[in-house]
Coordinates of C-alpha atoms in Angstrom, one line a residue:
M55 CA 1.8 -15.0 5.7
A56 CA 3.4 -15.3 2.7
K57 CA 2.0 -12.7 0.2
L58 CA 2.1 -13.9 -3.3
T59 CA 3.2 -10.1 -4.7
E60 CA 5.5 -7.8 -3.3
K61 CA 3.6 -5.1 -5.4
Q62 CA -0.1 -3.9 -3.9
Y63 CA -3.5 -4.1 -5.2
D64 CA -4.2 0.0 -4.4
V65 CA -8.2 0.5 -4.3
K66 CA -9.8 3.6 -4.6
G67 CA -12.7 4.8 -2.1
H68 CA -15.5 7.0 -3.5
S69 CA -13.6 10.3 -1.1
G70 CA -11.0 9.5 -3.2
R71 CA -8.8 8.1 -1.1
S72 CA -6.5 4.7 -2.2
Y73 CA -6.4 2.1 0.0
A74 CA -2.7 0.1 -0.6
F75 CA -3.8 -4.0 0.3
N76 CA -1.3 -6.8 0.9
I77 CA -2.2 -9.2 -1.4
Y78 CA -2.3 -13.6 -0.8
A79 CA -4.0 -16.7 -1.7
V80 CA -7.4 -17.8 -0.2
G81 CA -6.5 -19.8 2.5
T82 CA -3.8 -18.1 4.0
Y83 CA -3.2 -17.7 7.8
F84 CA -3.3 -14.7 9.4
T85 CA -1.6 -13.2 12.7
A86 CA -4.4 -11.8 15.2
V87 CA -4.9 -8.2 13.9
G88 CA -7.6 -6.2 12.7
G89 CA -8.1 -5.6 9.1
V90 CA -10.3 -4.7 5.9
Y91 CA -10.2 -7.7 3.7
I92 CA -11.1 -8.3 0.1
F93 CA -11.8 -11.2 -1.5
T94 CA -10.3 -10.8 -5.5
K95 CA -10.0 -12.6 -8.5
G96 CA -6.5 -12.0 -9.6
T97 CA -5.2 -12.7 -12.1
E98 CA -0.8 -13.0 -12.6
V99 CA 0.6 -10.3 -15.2
N100 CA 3.8 -9.4 -16.2
D101 CA 3.9 -6.9 -13.3
G102 CA 1.7 -8.6 -10.5
Y103 CA -1.8 -8.9 -10.3
T104 CA -5.1 -7.5 -12.1
H105 CA -8.1 -7.8 -9.7
E106 CA -12.0 -8.1 -10.0
N107 CA -13.7 -7.3 -6.3
I108 CA -15.5 -10.0 -5.2
Y109 CA -16.6 -9.1 -1.6
I110 CA -15.1 -6.2 0.9
G111 CA -15.5 -6.5 4.5
E112 CA -13.7 -6.2 7.8
I113 CA -13.1 -8.3 10.7
S114 CA -11.6 -7.5 14.1
N115 CA -9.0 -10.9 14.1
L116 CA -7.9 -12.3 10.6
S117 CA -6.6 -15.1 12.5
Q118 CA -10.1 -16.4 12.3
R119 CA -10.8 -18.6 8.8
F120 CA -11.5 -17.0 6.4
E121 CA -12.8 -20.9 4.7
D122 CA -15.4 -20.4 7.2
H123 CA -16.3 -17.3 6.3
Y124 CA -20.3 -17.2 5.6
M125 CA -19.1 -16.2 1.6
M126 CA -16.7 -18.3 1.8
Q127 CA -18.8 -20.0 -1.0
K128 CA -19.9 -17.8 -3.3
V129 CA -16.7 -16.0 -3.2
L130 CA -14.9 -19.3 -4.9
D131 CA -17.8 -19.5 -7.3
N132 CA -16.9 -16.0 -8.5
G133 CA -13.4 -17.4 -9.0
G134 CA -12.4 -15.8 -5.8
N135 CA -8.2 -16.7 -5.1
C136 CA -6.8 -14.1 -3.4
V137 CA -7.3 -12.3 0.4
C138 CA -6.5 -8.6 -0.2
I139 CA -5.6 -7.3 3.6
L140 CA -5.0 -3.8 4.9
P141 CA -4.8 -4.0 8.5
V142 CA -6.5 -1.7 10.4
L143 CA -7.2 -1.4 14.2
S144 CA -9.5 0.7 14.8
K145 CA -13.1 -1.1 14.7
E146 CA -14.8 2.6 13.2
E147 CA -12.0 3.4 10.6
R148 CA -12.2 -0.3 9.6
Q149 CA -16.2 0.2 8.9
D150 CA -15.7 3.9 7.9
I151 CA -13.2 2.6 5.1
V152 CA -15.4 -0.1 4.3
A153 CA -18.1 2.1 3.7
D154 CA -16.0 4.3 1.8
L155 CA -15.0 1.3 -0.7
L156 CA -18.2 0.3 -1.5
K157 CA -19.8 3.4 -2.5
A158 CA -17.1 3.5 -5.7
N159 CA -17.0 -0.2 -5.9
K160 CA -20.0 -3.0 -7.3
T161 CA -19.1 -6.5 -6.1
P162 CA -21.2 -9.4 -6.7
C163 CA -21.6 -10.3 -3.4
N164 CA -22.3 -7.5 -1.1
D165 CA -25.8 -6.8 -0.7

């Protein structure tokens, strides 16, 4: 579970709250913990990465393989190369965070 950078990807929700995500390459395997994730098109710059959000979701077990994610082909078609992770144990809190983020951040793969 090696991060691409020690810097985090800060994403602001509609509420004004900022969420700090750890950045990994698509294809990284994770431990069995719940979390919010964002597939992004990450571009490496001098001091880390810039990101274009592609898909925002939540999952109860991050150890499930993202390669089997139902949106993975669309994510890849949109240049997705990073998965940004925010560990959150509570399902209700994960759903609230996703709703907050989607109100403030448009993505090409969320309906």
